[in-house]
């Protein structure tokens, strides 16, 4: 039997975690950088960065951002029936998720044609879209849809122990950022209500933006795909400091975790291990390199199954 | 005789300003967005943005960043004598500022050849430079040079009343950002000590950055030239909110000021008017459109001569 969820306050341990070595490692690290001593780090250098998909909220069966794009494509095709002549729009209207899965599969086999078709269709929806219009479009998505397998609103698909960790770090004068491979402006829509992270502390993939007639609108071109080695570069561009704590869950976070642990200050890198088939999902595909690296470099791997007292909130 | 510098605290009026209508306009605006009433703005929406060159510190006779680049070029040429075969390096070593001025002049006459030569030389210094190495290089510049006409360190070339305004706004729960046409990483070197603005709140021009072997290094290509319409786009990308206060001094700030005043919340746009030949400089070249717009749209123009009790600190 795993131990029960801790009842301690946010300031002494992170909420939602069981009393296990993983929680002890987090508490030890925070004590080390906060308490007087050789490892103490000044508050303004206590920067923590968190991946989003699979680290702060669930990413299966599909990225929530992908569900949003498909949702938007279907809406666009219903408003303009001629769009259904294009395969991605037709697949969106038909709810044919296999089409999108096969685009990725073909990509892995060296054929990018379907993925490019999807990308062009996705960008066409967002072309010259003002920030307010994007906010409306994504709000409608969050208000009108639910997670297909969990049956709860997407905004309730965040991990309680990771929110507990955000608050625990903040209680110790850390400043926390989200560094997502997902869309910056998409994540910003929920980062405040779900994670207590304001828009200025959300870094992510983004379209080009330009100023037109008093508004900021998208160029409809991809500017940054914030994954892999782009993450440390984006962290520097946005924050101008090297983090001392980083949490991720996949190979796309490897560079960010490596960057975090490669500085002169004490640091901790952590992976969320998806090993909880009952409460969430059990998979390690796409995290093989990160998990291997965690082993050789002593990064913390938190087991969702063993270390988390709860996964989702009410 | 203009009135004396106010002795009021930061919380009631900005330090360094005389008791004039300009100061009253600032105080009225802050009161309006802070006090209970229809114009009240919640603290998290109280975003203020400040241009740097000519707004927070002096920009004449040359941009300080240009002085830094010339300084770096001269150092590079002294370390590698073959570089002197290239005109920009030779001009830097010879202290021939006319060469650089004429590059800009030729550019205005439609001939970019010299400006391109300069750009290539400037970028060549910064190619594959790690963030730590840039910090060392720019620290050396600030430590070893002085402003050519003011005779003071560049780090003492900031405007006292603008620092007073930053603190005054912060005392009223504003969050202040620098949005500079100058280099983001260059401005970050002094933003903390000169203005009390941390690196994560400095937005500016930037080279591309990439992750290599545990470090973030420049690509040596220009990524963003943060001037004109790029400023509002960068503000959105970085902050994800529309500011309600903006200060600038030139046509390059026009789009930022327009964006700030184009939202649904109460807002104030302000220009620093360089009309103080005795204490700083008197010029309006490059600010003609912004000053015209200030007149038609009722933007505040602060007169350095009449509204500022002091310009530079000790």
Coordinates of C-alpha atoms in Angstrom, one line a residue:
Chain A
X1 CA 0.0 0.0 0.0
X2 CA 1.4 3.4 -0.9
X3 CA 1.3 6.0 1.9
X4 CA -1.5 8.6 1.9
X5 CA -1.4 12.1 0.5
X6 CA 0.4 14.4 2.8
X7 CA -1.7 16.9 4.7
X8 CA 1.3 19.2 5.2
X9 CA 1.0 22.8 4.1
X10 CA 2.4 24.1 0.8
X11 CA 5.3 25.7 2.5
X12 CA 6.7 22.5 4.0
X13 CA 6.0 19.9 1.2
X14 CA 4.3 20.1 -2.2
X15 CA 0.6 19.1 -2.0
X16 CA -0.6 16.0 -3.8
X17 CA 2.6 14.0 -3.3
X18 CA 3.0 10.9 -1.2
X19 CA 5.7 10.7 1.4
X20 CA 8.2 9.0 -0.8
X21 CA 11.9 9.5 -1.8
X22 CA 10.8 11.6 -4.8
X23 CA 9.1 14.1 -2.5
X24 CA 12.0 14.0 -0.2
X25 CA 14.4 14.8 -3.1
X26 CA 12.3 17.8 -4.0
X27 CA 12.1 19.0 -0.4
X28 CA 15.9 18.5 0.1
X29 CA 16.7 20.5 -3.0
X30 CA 14.5 23.4 -2.0
X31 CA 16.0 23.4 1.4
X32 CA 19.4 23.3 0.0
X33 CA 18.9 26.4 -2.2
X34 CA 16.9 28.3 0.4
X35 CA 18.7 27.6 3.7
X36 CA 21.9 29.6 4.6
X37 CA 24.9 27.6 3.5
X38 CA 27.2 27.0 0.5
X39 CA 24.3 25.9 -1.7
X40 CA 22.0 28.9 -1.1
X41 CA 20.7 30.6 -4.2
X42 CA 19.5 34.2 -4.1
X43 CA 15.7 34.4 -4.8
X44 CA 16.1 36.2 -8.1
X45 CA 18.1 33.2 -9.4
X46 CA 15.5 30.7 -8.3
X47 CA 14.0 30.1 -11.7
X48 CA 11.9 27.0 -12.4
X49 CA 10.7 25.9 -15.8
X50 CA 8.0 23.4 -16.5
X51 CA 7.1 21.6 -19.7
X52 CA 3.3 21.5 -20.2
X53 CA 2.1 18.5 -22.3
X54 CA 2.6 15.4 -20.2
X55 CA 4.2 17.4 -17.4
X56 CA 1.5 19.8 -16.2
X57 CA -1.5 18.2 -18.0
X58 CA -2.3 15.0 -19.8
X59 CA -1.1 14.6 -23.4
X60 CA -2.9 11.3 -24.3
X61 CA -4.6 10.2 -26.5
X62 CA -3.7 13.3 -28.4
X63 CA -2.1 16.6 -27.5
X64 CA -4.9 18.9 -26.3
X65 CA -3.6 21.5 -28.8
X66 CA -4.2 19.0 -31.6
X67 CA -7.7 18.5 -30.4
X68 CA -8.2 22.2 -30.5
X69 CA -6.8 22.5 -34.1
X70 CA -9.1 19.7 -35.3
X71 CA -12.0 21.3 -33.5
X72 CA -11.2 24.7 -35.2
X73 CA -10.8 23.0 -38.6
X74 CA -14.2 21.3 -38.3
X75 CA -15.8 24.6 -37.4
X76 CA -14.1 26.3 -40.3
X77 CA -15.3 23.6 -42.7
X78 CA -18.9 23.8 -41.4
X79 CA -18.8 27.6 -42.1
X80 CA -17.2 27.2 -45.5
X81 CA -18.3 23.9 -47.1
X82 CA -15.7 24.2 -49.9
X83 CA -13.0 23.5 -47.4
X84 CA -14.1 19.9 -47.1
X85 CA -12.5 19.3 -50.5
X86 CA -9.2 19.5 -48.5
X87 CA -8.3 16.2 -46.8
X88 CA -7.4 17.6 -43.3
X89 CA -10.7 19.6 -43.1
X90 CA -12.7 16.6 -44.2
X91 CA -11.0 14.4 -41.6
X92 CA -11.7 17.0 -39.0
X93 CA -15.4 17.1 -39.9
X94 CA -15.6 13.4 -40.0
X95 CA -13.8 13.0 -36.6
X96 CA -11.4 10.8 -38.4
X97 CA -8.4 10.9 -36.0
X98 CA -6.7 8.1 -37.9
X99 CA -6.0 10.6 -40.7
X100 CA -4.0 12.8 -38.3
X101 CA -2.3 9.8 -36.7
X102 CA -1.2 8.5 -40.1
X103 CA 0.2 11.9 -41.0
X104 CA 2.6 11.5 -38.1
X105 CA 3.3 7.9 -38.9
X106 CA 4.1 8.7 -42.5
X107 CA 6.4 11.5 -41.3
X108 CA 8.3 8.9 -39.2
X109 CA 8.7 6.9 -42.4
X110 CA 10.1 9.8 -44.2
X111 CA 7.0 11.0 -46.1
X112 CA 6.0 14.5 -45.0
X113 CA 3.3 15.1 -47.5
X114 CA 0.3 14.6 -45.3
X115 CA 1.9 16.4 -42.3
X116 CA 2.6 19.4 -44.6
X117 CA -1.0 19.3 -45.8
X118 CA -2.1 19.4 -42.2
X119 CA 0.3 22.2 -41.3
X120 CA -0.9 24.3 -44.1
X121 CA -4.5 23.8 -43.2
X122 CA -3.9 24.5 -39.6
X123 CA -2.0 27.8 -40.4
X124 CA -4.7 28.8 -42.9
X125 CA -7.2 29.1 -40.0
X126 CA -4.9 31.3 -38.0
X127 CA -3.8 33.7 -40.8
X128 CA -4.0 37.4 -39.8
X129 CA -5.9 36.4 -36.7
X130 CA -5.9 39.1 -34.0
X131 CA -5.0 38.1 -30.5
X132 CA -8.5 38.9 -29.3
X133 CA -10.0 36.7 -32.0
X134 CA -7.7 33.8 -31.1
X135 CA -8.7 34.2 -27.4
X136 CA -12.4 33.9 -28.4
X137 CA -11.8 30.9 -30.6
X138 CA -9.8 29.0 -28.0
X139 CA -12.2 30.0 -25.2
X140 CA -15.0 28.5 -27.2
X141 CA -13.0 25.3 -27.5
X142 CA -12.4 25.0 -23.8
X143 CA -16.0 25.8 -22.9
X144 CA -17.6 23.3 -25.4
X145 CA -15.4 20.2 -25.3
X146 CA -14.4 17.5 -22.9
X147 CA -11.4 15.1 -22.8
X148 CA -12.4 12.1 -24.9
X149 CA -11.3 9.3 -22.4
X150 CA -11.2 11.1 -19.1
X151 CA -14.7 12.7 -19.7
X152 CA -13.7 15.9 -17.9
X153 CA -13.2 19.4 -19.2
X154 CA -9.7 19.9 -20.6
X155 CA -9.2 22.6 -18.0
X156 CA -9.6 19.9 -15.4
X157 CA -6.9 17.7 -17.0
X158 CA -4.0 19.3 -15.0
X159 CA -2.0 17.3 -12.6
X160 CA -2.7 18.2 -9.0
X161 CA 0.8 17.3 -7.6
X162 CA 2.4 19.5 -10.3
X163 CA 0.2 22.5 -9.3
X164 CA 1.3 21.6 -5.7
X165 CA 4.9 21.7 -6.8
X166 CA 4.4 25.1 -8.5
X167 CA 3.0 26.6 -5.3
X168 CA 5.6 24.9 -3.1
X169 CA 8.4 26.4 -5.2
X170 CA 6.7 29.8 -5.2
X171 CA 6.3 29.6 -1.4
X172 CA 10.2 29.4 -1.5
X173 CA 10.6 32.4 -3.7
X174 CA 11.0 30.6 -7.0
X175 CA 9.6 32.1 -10.1
X176 CA 8.0 29.5 -12.3
X177 CA 7.7 29.5 -16.1
X178 CA 5.9 27.2 -18.5
X179 CA 8.1 26.3 -21.4
X180 CA 5.8 24.3 -23.8
X181 CA 6.1 22.7 -27.1
X182 CA 2.5 23.7 -27.5
X183 CA 1.3 27.0 -28.6
X184 CA 2.2 29.9 -26.4
X185 CA -1.0 31.8 -26.9
X186 CA -3.1 28.6 -26.5
X187 CA -1.4 27.7 -23.2
X188 CA -1.8 31.3 -21.9
X189 CA -5.6 30.9 -22.2
X190 CA -5.6 28.4 -19.3
X191 CA -2.2 29.0 -17.5
X192 CA -3.7 31.5 -15.0
X193 CA -6.8 29.5 -14.0
X194 CA -5.2 26.0 -14.1
X195 CA -1.7 26.7 -12.9
X196 CA -1.6 30.2 -11.4
X197 CA 1.0 31.2 -14.1
X198 CA 0.4 34.6 -15.7
X199 CA 0.7 35.0 -19.5
X200 CA 4.1 36.8 -19.3
X201 CA 5.5 33.6 -17.8
X202 CA 4.4 31.3 -20.6
X203 CA 7.0 30.5 -23.3
X204 CA 5.9 28.2 -26.1
X205 CA 5.7 27.6 -29.8
X206 CA 4.4 30.6 -31.7
X207 CA 3.4 32.0 -35.0
X208 CA 4.9 35.1 -36.3
X209 CA 3.1 38.2 -35.0
X210 CA 2.8 41.6 -36.7
X211 CA 1.3 44.9 -35.9
X212 CA -1.6 46.2 -38.0
X213 CA -4.0 49.0 -37.4
X214 CA -3.7 49.1 -33.6
X215 CA -3.8 45.3 -33.2
X216 CA -1.3 42.4 -33.1
X217 CA -2.2 39.7 -35.6
X218 CA -0.6 36.5 -36.7
X219 CA 1.4 36.3 -39.9
X220 CA 0.2 32.7 -40.3
X221 CA 3.8 31.5 -40.4
X222 CA 5.4 29.3 -37.7
X223 CA 8.0 31.4 -35.9
X224 CA 9.3 29.1 -33.2
X225 CA 8.7 25.4 -32.6
X226 CA 9.6 25.4 -28.9
X227 CA 10.8 21.8 -28.5
X228 CA 14.1 20.1 -28.0
X229 CA 17.1 22.5 -28.2
X230 CA 14.8 25.4 -28.9
X231 CA 13.7 25.3 -25.3
X232 CA 17.0 26.5 -23.7
X233 CA 17.4 29.1 -26.4
X234 CA 13.8 30.4 -25.8
X235 CA 14.4 30.3 -22.0
X236 CA 17.4 32.6 -22.4
X237 CA 15.6 34.9 -24.9
X238 CA 12.7 35.3 -22.5
X239 CA 14.2 35.1 -19.1
X240 CA 17.8 35.9 -19.4
X241 CA 18.8 33.5 -16.7
X242 CA 19.6 29.8 -16.5
X243 CA 17.0 27.9 -14.5
X244 CA 17.9 25.9 -11.4
X245 CA 14.9 23.6 -11.6
X246 CA 13.3 22.0 -14.6
X247 CA 10.5 19.5 -15.0
X248 CA 9.6 17.6 -18.2
X249 CA 8.5 14.2 -19.4
X250 CA 9.8 13.5 -22.8
X251 CA 12.8 13.6 -25.1
X252 CA 11.7 17.1 -26.2
X253 CA 12.6 18.3 -22.7
X254 CA 16.0 16.7 -22.6
X255 CA 17.9 19.9 -23.7
X256 CA 16.0 22.0 -21.2
X257 CA 16.9 19.6 -18.4
X258 CA 20.5 19.4 -19.5
X259 CA 20.8 23.2 -19.7
X260 CA 19.3 23.6 -16.3
X261 CA 21.8 21.2 -14.7
X262 CA 24.8 22.5 -16.6
X263 CA 25.1 25.8 -14.6
X264 CA 27.3 26.7 -11.6
X265 CA 24.4 26.8 -9.1
X266 CA 22.8 23.8 -7.4
X267 CA 20.0 22.5 -9.7
X268 CA 17.5 19.7 -10.0
X269 CA 16.1 18.1 -13.2
X270 CA 12.9 16.0 -12.9
X271 CA 10.9 13.8 -15.2
X272 CA 7.3 12.9 -14.8
X273 CA 7.1 9.1 -15.4
X274 CA 3.9 8.0 -17.0
X275 CA 3.4 4.6 -15.3
X276 CA -0.1 4.9 -14.0
X277 CA -2.4 3.0 -16.4
X278 CA -5.2 3.1 -13.9
X279 CA -5.4 6.8 -13.1
X280 CA -3.8 8.3 -16.3
X281 CA -1.7 6.3 -18.8
X282 CA 1.3 4.1 -18.9
X283 CA 3.8 4.8 -21.7
X284 CA 7.4 5.8 -22.2
X285 CA 7.5 6.1 -26.0
X286 CA 9.1 9.4 -26.9
X287 CA 10.9 9.6 -23.5
X288 CA 13.4 6.8 -24.0
X289 CA 16.5 9.1 -24.3
X290 CA 15.3 11.4 -21.4
X291 CA 14.8 8.4 -19.1
X292 CA 18.2 6.9 -20.0
X293 CA 19.8 10.3 -19.3
X294 CA 18.0 10.5 -16.0
X295 CA 19.6 7.3 -15.0
X296 CA 23.1 8.2 -15.9
X297 CA 22.9 11.8 -14.6
X298 CA 20.9 11.2 -11.5
X299 CA 17.8 13.2 -12.5
X300 CA 14.7 12.6 -10.4
X301 CA 12.0 10.5 -12.1
X302 CA 8.7 10.9 -10.3
X303 CA 6.4 7.9 -10.6
X304 CA 2.8 9.0 -11.2
X305 CA 1.7 5.7 -9.7
X306 CA 3.9 5.6 -6.6
X307 CA 4.7 9.2 -5.8
X308 CA 1.5 11.0 -6.5
X309 CA -1.4 10.8 -4.0
X310 CA -3.8 12.1 -6.5
X311 CA -3.6 12.8 -10.3
X312 CA -6.6 15.0 -11.2
X313 CA -8.6 17.4 -9.1
X314 CA -12.4 17.8 -9.0
Chain B
X1 CA 12.2 80.3 -12.9
X2 CA 11.0 76.7 -13.0
X3 CA 9.9 75.3 -9.7
X4 CA 12.2 73.1 -7.6
X5 CA 12.4 69.3 -7.7
X6 CA 9.6 67.8 -5.6
X7 CA 10.6 66.4 -2.2
X8 CA 7.5 64.2 -2.1
X9 CA 7.9 60.5 -1.7
X10 CA 7.9 58.0 -4.7
X11 CA 4.4 56.9 -3.8
X12 CA 2.7 60.4 -4.1
X13 CA 4.7 61.8 -7.1
X14 CA 7.5 60.5 -9.3
X15 CA 10.9 61.7 -8.1
X16 CA 13.0 64.1 -10.2
X17 CA 10.0 65.9 -11.8
X18 CA 9.1 69.5 -11.3
X19 CA 5.6 70.4 -10.2
X20 CA 4.2 71.0 -13.7
X21 CA 1.2 70.0 -15.8
X22 CA 3.2 67.0 -17.1
X23 CA 3.8 65.6 -13.7
X24 CA 0.1 66.3 -12.8
X25 CA -0.9 64.3 -15.9
X26 CA 1.1 61.3 -14.8
X27 CA -0.2 61.5 -11.3
X28 CA -3.8 61.9 -12.5
X29 CA -3.5 58.9 -14.8
X30 CA -2.1 56.7 -12.0
X31 CA -4.8 57.9 -9.7
X32 CA -7.5 57.1 -12.2
X33 CA -6.3 53.5 -12.8
X34 CA -5.7 52.8 -9.1
X35 CA -8.5 54.5 -7.3
X36 CA -11.9 52.8 -7.1
X37 CA -14.1 54.0 -9.9
X38 CA -15.0 53.2 -13.5
X39 CA -11.4 53.7 -14.7
X40 CA -9.8 51.4 -12.2
X41 CA -7.5 48.7 -13.7
X42 CA -6.7 45.5 -11.9
X43 CA -3.0 45.3 -10.9
X44 CA -2.1 42.5 -13.2
X45 CA -3.2 44.6 -16.2
X46 CA -1.1 47.6 -15.1
X47 CA 1.6 47.0 -17.6
X48 CA 4.0 49.8 -18.5
X49 CA 6.5 49.7 -21.3
X50 CA 9.6 52.0 -21.8
X51 CA 11.8 52.6 -24.7
X52 CA 15.4 52.8 -23.7
X53 CA 17.6 55.0 -26.1
X54 CA 16.5 58.6 -25.6
X55 CA 13.8 57.6 -23.1
X56 CA 15.7 56.0 -20.2
X57 CA 19.2 57.0 -21.1
X58 CA 20.9 59.4 -23.5
X59 CA 21.3 58.4 -27.2
X60 CA 23.5 61.2 -28.4
X61 CA 26.0 61.7 -30.0
X62 CA 25.7 58.0 -30.9
X63 CA 23.6 55.1 -29.5
X64 CA 25.5 53.6 -26.6
X65 CA 25.1 50.3 -28.2
X66 CA 26.9 51.6 -31.3
X67 CA 29.8 52.8 -29.1
X68 CA 29.9 49.3 -27.7
X69 CA 30.1 47.6 -31.1
X70 CA 32.8 50.0 -32.3
X71 CA 34.7 49.4 -29.0
X72 CA 34.4 45.6 -29.6
X73 CA 35.5 45.9 -33.2
X74 CA 38.6 47.8 -32.2
X75 CA 39.4 45.2 -29.6
X76 CA 38.9 42.4 -32.1
X77 CA 41.2 44.2 -34.7
X78 CA 43.9 44.7 -32.1
X79 CA 43.8 41.0 -31.3
X80 CA 43.8 40.0 -35.0
X81 CA 45.6 42.6 -37.1
X82 CA 44.3 41.1 -40.4
X83 CA 40.9 42.4 -39.6
X84 CA 42.1 45.9 -40.2
X85 CA 41.9 45.2 -43.9
X86 CA 38.2 45.5 -43.5
X87 CA 37.0 49.1 -43.5
X88 CA 34.7 49.0 -40.4
X89 CA 37.4 47.4 -38.3
X90 CA 39.9 50.0 -39.5
X91 CA 37.5 52.8 -38.8
X92 CA 36.9 51.4 -35.3
X93 CA 40.6 51.2 -34.5
X94 CA 41.2 54.7 -35.9
X95 CA 38.2 56.1 -33.9
X96 CA 36.9 57.3 -37.2
X97 CA 33.2 57.9 -36.3
X98 CA 32.6 59.7 -39.5
X99 CA 32.9 56.3 -41.3
X100 CA 29.9 55.0 -39.3
X101 CA 27.9 58.2 -39.7
X102 CA 28.4 58.1 -43.4
X103 CA 27.2 54.5 -43.5
X104 CA 23.9 55.7 -42.1
X105 CA 23.9 58.7 -44.4
X106 CA 24.5 56.6 -47.5
X107 CA 21.7 54.3 -46.4
X108 CA 19.3 57.3 -46.3
X109 CA 20.4 58.0 -49.9
X110 CA 19.5 54.5 -50.9
X111 CA 23.0 53.0 -50.8
X112 CA 23.2 50.2 -48.2
X113 CA 26.6 48.9 -49.1
X114 CA 28.5 50.5 -46.2
X115 CA 25.8 49.7 -43.7
X116 CA 25.8 46.1 -44.8
X117 CA 29.6 46.0 -44.5
X118 CA 29.2 47.3 -41.0
X119 CA 26.4 44.8 -40.1
X120 CA 28.4 41.9 -41.3
X121 CA 31.5 43.0 -39.3
X122 CA 29.4 43.6 -36.2
X123 CA 27.7 40.1 -36.5
X124 CA 31.1 38.5 -37.1
X125 CA 32.2 39.5 -33.6
X126 CA 29.2 37.9 -32.0
X127 CA 29.1 34.7 -34.0
X128 CA 28.6 31.5 -31.8
X129 CA 29.2 33.7 -28.7
X130 CA 27.9 32.1 -25.5
X131 CA 25.8 34.3 -23.2
X132 CA 28.5 34.3 -20.5
X133 CA 31.1 35.5 -23.0
X134 CA 28.8 38.3 -24.2
X135 CA 28.3 39.3 -20.5
X136 CA 32.1 39.5 -20.0
X137 CA 32.6 41.5 -23.2
X138 CA 29.9 44.0 -22.4
X139 CA 30.9 44.3 -18.8
X140 CA 34.4 45.2 -19.9
X141 CA 33.0 47.9 -22.1
X142 CA 30.9 49.5 -19.3
X143 CA 33.8 49.3 -16.9
X144 CA 36.5 50.8 -19.2
X145 CA 34.7 53.6 -21.1
X146 CA 33.0 56.9 -20.5
X147 CA 30.5 58.9 -22.4
X148 CA 32.4 61.1 -24.9
X149 CA 30.6 64.4 -24.2
X150 CA 29.1 64.0 -20.7
X151 CA 32.3 62.6 -19.4
X152 CA 30.6 60.1 -17.1
X153 CA 30.3 56.3 -17.2
X154 CA 27.6 55.1 -19.5
X155 CA 26.0 53.5 -16.6
X156 CA 25.5 57.0 -15.2
X157 CA 23.8 58.3 -18.3
X158 CA 20.3 57.3 -17.3
X159 CA 17.6 59.9 -16.7
X160 CA 16.8 60.3 -13.0
X161 CA 13.2 61.4 -13.5
X162 CA 12.5 58.3 -15.6
X163 CA 13.9 56.0 -12.9
X164 CA 11.6 58.0 -10.6
X165 CA 8.7 57.3 -12.9
X166 CA 9.5 53.5 -12.9
X167 CA 9.5 53.5 -9.1
X168 CA 6.4 55.6 -8.9
X169 CA 4.5 53.2 -11.2
X170 CA 5.8 50.2 -9.3
X171 CA 4.6 51.7 -6.1
X172 CA 1.2 51.6 -7.7
X173 CA 1.4 48.0 -8.6
X174 CA 2.5 48.5 -12.2
X175 CA 4.9 46.0 -13.8
X176 CA 7.4 47.8 -15.9
X177 CA 9.2 46.5 -19.0
X178 CA 11.9 47.9 -21.2
X179 CA 11.1 47.6 -24.9
X180 CA 14.3 48.7 -26.7
X181 CA 15.4 48.9 -30.2
X182 CA 18.9 48.2 -28.7
X183 CA 20.1 44.8 -28.1
X184 CA 18.2 42.8 -25.5
X185 CA 21.2 41.2 -24.0
X186 CA 23.2 44.4 -24.0
X187 CA 20.4 46.3 -22.1
X188 CA 20.0 43.4 -19.7
X189 CA 23.6 44.0 -18.5
X190 CA 22.6 47.4 -16.9
X191 CA 18.9 47.2 -16.6
X192 CA 19.1 45.9 -13.0
X193 CA 21.6 48.3 -11.6
X194 CA 20.5 51.4 -13.6
X195 CA 16.7 51.0 -13.6
X196 CA 15.8 48.2 -11.2
X197 CA 14.4 46.2 -14.1
X198 CA 15.4 42.4 -14.1
X199 CA 16.5 40.6 -17.3
X200 CA 13.2 38.9 -17.8
X201 CA 11.5 42.3 -18.2
X202 CA 13.9 43.5 -21.0
X203 CA 12.6 43.1 -24.5
X204 CA 14.8 44.2 -27.3
X205 CA 16.6 43.5 -30.6
X206 CA 18.2 40.1 -30.6
X207 CA 20.4 37.7 -32.5
X208 CA 19.2 34.2 -33.1
X209 CA 20.2 32.0 -30.2
X210 CA 20.8 28.2 -30.3
X211 CA 21.6 25.5 -27.8
X212 CA 25.0 23.9 -28.1
X213 CA 26.7 21.6 -25.6
X214 CA 25.0 22.9 -22.5
X215 CA 25.3 26.6 -23.4
X216 CA 23.1 29.0 -25.3
X217 CA 25.1 30.7 -28.1
X218 CA 24.3 33.2 -30.8
X219 CA 23.7 32.1 -34.4
X220 CA 25.3 35.4 -35.5
X221 CA 22.2 36.3 -37.5
X222 CA 19.8 39.1 -36.6
X223 CA 16.5 37.6 -35.3
X224 CA 14.5 40.6 -34.3
X225 CA 15.0 44.3 -34.9
X226 CA 12.8 45.6 -32.2
X227 CA 11.8 49.0 -33.6
X228 CA 8.6 50.5 -35.0
X229 CA 5.8 48.0 -35.6
X230 CA 8.0 45.2 -34.2
X231 CA 7.6 46.6 -30.7
X232 CA 3.9 45.9 -30.2
X233 CA 4.4 42.4 -31.7
X234 CA 7.2 41.7 -29.3
X235 CA 5.2 43.1 -26.4
X236 CA 2.5 40.6 -27.2
X237 CA 4.9 37.7 -27.7
X238 CA 6.7 38.4 -24.4
X239 CA 4.0 39.7 -22.1
X240 CA 0.7 38.5 -23.6
X241 CA -1.1 41.7 -22.5
X242 CA -1.6 45.2 -24.0
X243 CA 0.2 47.8 -21.9
X244 CA -1.8 50.7 -20.4
X245 CA 1.3 53.0 -20.2
X246 CA 4.0 53.6 -22.7
X247 CA 6.9 56.0 -22.9
X248 CA 9.1 56.6 -25.9
X249 CA 10.9 59.5 -27.6
X250 CA 11.1 58.8 -31.3
X251 CA 9.2 57.6 -34.4
X252 CA 10.4 54.1 -33.6
X253 CA 8.1 54.2 -30.6
X254 CA 5.1 55.4 -32.5
X255 CA 3.5 51.9 -33.0
X256 CA 4.1 51.0 -29.4
X257 CA 2.4 54.1 -28.1
X258 CA -0.5 53.7 -30.6
X259 CA -0.9 50.1 -29.5
X260 CA -1.0 51.1 -25.9
X261 CA -3.7 53.7 -26.4
X262 CA -5.8 51.5 -28.7
X263 CA -7.1 49.1 -26.0
X264 CA -10.3 49.2 -24.0
X265 CA -8.7 50.2 -20.7
X266 CA -7.6 53.7 -19.7
X267 CA -4.1 54.4 -21.0
X268 CA -1.4 57.0 -21.3
X269 CA 1.2 57.5 -24.0
X270 CA 4.2 59.7 -23.2
X271 CA 7.1 61.1 -25.2
X272 CA 10.3 62.5 -23.7
X273 CA 11.0 65.8 -25.5
X274 CA 14.7 66.4 -26.0
X275 CA 14.7 70.2 -25.6
X276 CA 17.4 70.7 -23.1
X277 CA 20.6 71.8 -24.9
X278 CA 22.2 72.8 -21.6
X279 CA 21.7 69.7 -19.6
X280 CA 21.4 67.0 -22.3
X281 CA 20.6 67.8 -26.0
X282 CA 18.1 69.6 -28.1
X283 CA 16.8 67.7 -31.1
X284 CA 13.6 66.4 -32.7
X285 CA 15.0 64.7 -35.8
X286 CA 13.6 61.2 -36.0
X287 CA 10.7 62.1 -33.7
X288 CA 8.7 64.3 -36.1
X289 CA 5.9 61.8 -36.7
X290 CA 5.6 60.9 -33.1
X291 CA 5.5 64.5 -32.0
X292 CA 2.8 65.3 -34.6
X293 CA 0.8 62.3 -33.4
X294 CA 1.2 63.4 -29.8
X295 CA -0.5 66.7 -30.8
X296 CA -3.4 65.2 -32.6
X297 CA -4.0 62.3 -30.1
X298 CA -3.3 64.2 -26.9
X299 CA -0.3 62.2 -25.9
X300 CA 1.8 63.6 -23.1
X301 CA 5.1 65.3 -24.2
X302 CA 7.4 65.8 -21.2
X303 CA 9.8 68.6 -21.7
X304 CA 13.3 67.6 -20.3
X305 CA 14.0 71.4 -19.9
X306 CA 10.8 72.4 -18.1
X307 CA 9.4 69.3 -16.5
X308 CA 12.6 67.6 -15.2
X309 CA 14.2 69.0 -12.0
X310 CA 17.3 67.0 -12.7
X311 CA 18.5 65.0 -15.7
X312 CA 21.4 62.8 -14.6
X313 CA 22.3 61.5 -11.1
X314 CA 25.7 61.4 -9.4

